[in-house]
């Protein structure tokens, strides 16, 4: 089976983003600015991950999403952080969603639905994903702090929603319990990763997984 990959650039007056993704891991073209980062870079036998958004905690979350989804991912962003974190966080998620959708291709021969539960110490999150072709998200993380590192906590559900928007998928992500906001957020991204990994599993067939016969 061929690997599912995509590479794209997204440039606006607010952010300039490059992203390469392989849903099946393996080698990937990695830009110099991504590898220059020590924020969230990891090379293993099966995955190559380098994320440099300019926001350390966002890098940490996208790294976790990539790692536990089984992706290889290179993402760099030169964003207007002199304003705040909003455009950078949102646009990185939109670009990642677009790359994911392109790599995924038509929703044919996919499991379609996926569920993930991930704890991080006292925190526990649940994610449910449907490769529906209809972007929709419900994200309830119950974060209490204003910021985690340099990322506003209000941007964390917005990142997941923006990813779902451009990925064209339905996601429901809930943090079910937890005291520590870093743990709550990280468990949410890990749960999302597990759900995405399951939903994007290839069945080996070429059927459209829908009663309508089309997605
Ligand atoms: Mn962490």
Coordinates of C-alpha atoms and ligand atoms in Angstrom, one line a residue:
X1 CA 0.0 0.0 0.0
X2 CA 1.3 3.4 -0.8
X3 CA 1.9 5.9 1.9
X4 CA -0.6 8.7 2.5
X5 CA 1.3 11.9 2.3
X6 CA 0.8 15.6 1.7
X7 CA 3.0 18.7 1.7
X8 CA 1.6 22.2 1.5
X9 CA 2.3 25.9 2.3
X10 CA -0.2 28.3 3.8
X11 CA 0.8 32.0 3.5
X12 CA -1.1 35.0 4.7
X13 CA -0.1 38.4 6.1
X14 CA -0.5 36.9 9.6
X15 CA 1.3 33.5 9.2
X16 CA 3.6 31.6 6.9
X17 CA 3.3 27.9 7.4
X18 CA 4.9 24.8 5.8
X19 CA 3.6 21.4 6.6
X20 CA 4.4 17.9 5.5
X21 CA 2.6 14.9 6.8
X22 CA 2.6 11.1 6.3
X23 CA -0.3 9.3 7.9
X24 CA 1.8 6.2 7.7
X25 CA 5.0 7.5 9.3
X26 CA 8.4 6.9 7.6
X27 CA 10.7 9.5 6.1
X28 CA 9.3 12.9 5.4
X29 CA 10.7 16.1 3.9
X30 CA 11.6 18.2 6.9
X31 CA 12.4 21.9 6.5
X32 CA 15.5 23.4 8.1
X33 CA 13.5 25.6 10.4
X34 CA 11.7 22.6 11.8
X35 CA 14.8 20.6 12.5
X36 CA 16.4 23.7 14.0
X37 CA 13.8 23.5 16.7
X38 CA 14.4 21.6 19.8
X39 CA 10.9 22.2 21.1
X40 CA 9.3 19.1 19.7
X41 CA 11.4 17.0 17.5
X42 CA 11.7 13.2 17.5
X43 CA 13.1 10.7 15.2
X44 CA 12.4 7.0 15.7
X45 CA 12.6 4.0 13.4
X46 CA 9.1 4.5 12.1
X47 CA 8.3 8.2 12.7
X48 CA 10.0 11.6 12.0
X49 CA 8.4 14.5 13.8
X50 CA 9.6 18.1 13.9
X51 CA 7.2 20.9 15.0
X52 CA 8.2 24.5 15.3
X53 CA 5.2 26.8 15.5
X54 CA 6.9 29.5 17.6
X55 CA 4.7 28.5 20.6
X56 CA 6.3 25.8 22.7
X57 CA 3.1 24.3 24.2
X58 CA 1.4 24.1 20.8
X59 CA 4.5 22.3 19.5
X60 CA 4.2 19.9 22.5
X61 CA 0.5 19.2 21.7
X62 CA 1.0 18.7 17.9
X63 CA 4.0 16.5 18.7
X64 CA 1.7 14.3 20.9
X65 CA -1.0 14.3 18.2
X66 CA 1.5 13.2 15.6
X67 CA 3.2 10.7 17.7
X68 CA 0.2 8.8 18.9
X69 CA -1.6 9.0 15.5
X70 CA 1.4 7.2 14.0
X71 CA 2.2 10.2 11.7
X72 CA 5.4 11.6 10.5
X73 CA 5.0 15.4 10.6
X74 CA 7.0 18.5 9.8
X75 CA 5.4 21.8 10.6
X76 CA 6.9 25.3 10.8
X77 CA 5.2 28.6 11.3
X78 CA 6.5 32.1 11.1
X79 CA 3.6 33.9 12.7
X80 CA 2.6 37.3 14.1
X81 CA 3.4 36.4 17.7
X82 CA 4.1 40.1 18.4
X83 CA 0.3 40.5 18.3
X84 CA -0.6 37.3 20.3
X85 CA -0.8 33.6 19.8
X86 CA -4.2 33.5 18.1
X87 CA -3.4 33.6 14.4
X88 CA -0.4 31.2 14.8
X89 CA -2.3 28.6 16.8
X90 CA -5.4 28.7 14.6
X91 CA -3.6 28.8 11.2
X92 CA -1.2 25.9 12.2
X93 CA -4.3 23.8 13.0
X94 CA -6.0 24.8 9.7
X95 CA -2.9 24.0 7.7
X96 CA -2.5 20.7 9.5
X97 CA -6.2 19.9 8.9
X98 CA -5.8 20.6 5.1
X99 CA -2.7 18.5 4.9
X100 CA -4.4 15.6 6.8
X101 CA -7.4 15.8 4.4
X102 CA -5.2 15.8 1.3
X103 CA -3.1 12.9 2.6
X104 CA -6.2 10.9 3.5
X105 CA -7.8 11.2 0.1
X106 CA -11.3 9.9 -0.6
X107 CA -13.0 8.2 2.3
X108 CA -12.9 4.8 0.7
X109 CA -11.7 1.7 2.5
X110 CA -11.4 3.4 5.8
X111 CA -12.7 2.3 9.2
X112 CA -14.3 5.7 9.4
X113 CA -15.1 5.8 13.1
X114 CA -12.5 5.9 15.9
X115 CA -12.5 6.3 19.7
X116 CA -9.7 7.1 22.0
X117 CA -9.3 7.3 25.7
X118 CA -6.0 8.6 27.1
X119 CA -5.0 9.3 30.7
X120 CA -2.2 11.4 31.8
X121 CA -1.7 10.7 35.5
X122 CA -4.9 12.1 37.2
X123 CA -6.3 13.5 33.9
X124 CA -8.5 11.4 31.5
X125 CA -9.8 12.4 28.1
X126 CA -12.1 10.8 25.5
X127 CA -12.2 11.5 21.8
X128 CA -14.5 10.2 19.2
X129 CA -13.8 10.8 15.5
X130 CA -15.9 10.3 12.3
X131 CA -14.4 10.8 8.9
X132 CA -17.8 12.1 7.9
X133 CA -16.8 14.7 5.3
X134 CA -18.8 17.1 7.5
X135 CA -16.6 19.4 9.7
X136 CA -18.0 19.5 13.2
X137 CA -16.5 19.7 16.6
X138 CA -17.5 19.7 20.2
X139 CA -14.6 20.2 22.5
X140 CA -15.0 20.5 26.3
X141 CA -11.7 20.5 28.1
X142 CA -12.7 22.5 31.3
X143 CA -9.3 24.3 31.4
X144 CA -9.0 26.8 34.2
X145 CA -5.7 28.6 33.7
X146 CA -5.4 31.6 31.4
X147 CA -2.2 30.3 29.7
X148 CA -0.2 27.2 29.5
X149 CA 3.3 28.3 28.6
X150 CA 2.8 30.8 25.7
X151 CA -0.5 29.3 24.6
X152 CA -3.8 30.8 25.7
X153 CA -6.0 28.0 27.0
X154 CA -9.0 29.4 25.1
X155 CA -7.0 28.5 21.9
X156 CA -6.7 24.8 22.8
X157 CA -10.3 23.8 21.9
X158 CA -10.0 26.3 19.0
X159 CA -7.0 24.4 17.7
X160 CA -8.9 21.1 17.7
X161 CA -11.9 22.8 16.1
X162 CA -9.8 24.4 13.4
X163 CA -8.1 21.0 12.6
X164 CA -11.5 19.3 12.3
X165 CA -12.8 22.2 10.2
X166 CA -10.2 21.8 7.4
X167 CA -9.8 18.0 7.9
X168 CA -13.6 17.7 7.1
X169 CA -14.2 15.4 10.1
X170 CA -16.4 15.3 13.1
X171 CA -14.7 15.2 16.5
X172 CA -16.0 15.2 20.0
X173 CA -13.3 15.6 22.6
X174 CA -14.0 15.8 26.4
X175 CA -11.7 15.9 29.3
X176 CA -13.5 13.8 31.8
X177 CA -11.4 14.5 34.9
X178 CA -8.1 16.0 36.0
X179 CA -6.6 18.7 38.2
X180 CA -3.6 19.9 36.2
X181 CA -4.4 21.8 33.0
X182 CA -1.2 20.7 31.2
X183 CA -2.3 17.1 31.9
X184 CA -5.9 17.8 30.8
X185 CA -4.8 19.3 27.5
X186 CA -2.2 16.7 26.8
X187 CA -4.5 13.8 27.5
X188 CA -7.1 15.4 25.1
X189 CA -4.6 15.5 22.2
X190 CA -3.5 12.0 23.0
X191 CA -7.1 10.8 23.0
X192 CA -7.7 12.6 19.7
X193 CA -4.6 10.9 18.3
X194 CA -5.8 7.4 19.2
X195 CA -9.3 8.1 17.8
X196 CA -7.8 9.5 14.5
X197 CA -5.5 6.5 14.2
X198 CA -8.4 4.1 14.5
X199 CA -10.7 6.0 12.2
X200 CA -8.0 6.3 9.5
X201 CA -7.2 2.6 9.6
X202 CA -7.4 1.0 6.2
X203 CA -9.8 -1.9 5.9
X204 CA -8.1 -3.4 2.9
X205 CA -11.3 -3.1 0.9
X206 CA -12.5 -0.3 -1.3
X207 CA -15.9 0.3 0.1
X208 CA -17.4 3.7 1.1
X209 CA -18.2 3.2 4.8
X210 CA -21.6 4.9 4.6
X211 CA -25.2 3.8 4.3
X212 CA -25.6 6.6 1.8
X213 CA -22.9 5.0 -0.3
X214 CA -21.1 8.4 -0.4
X215 CA -19.1 10.5 2.0
Ligands
LIG1 MN1 3.5 17.3 28.8

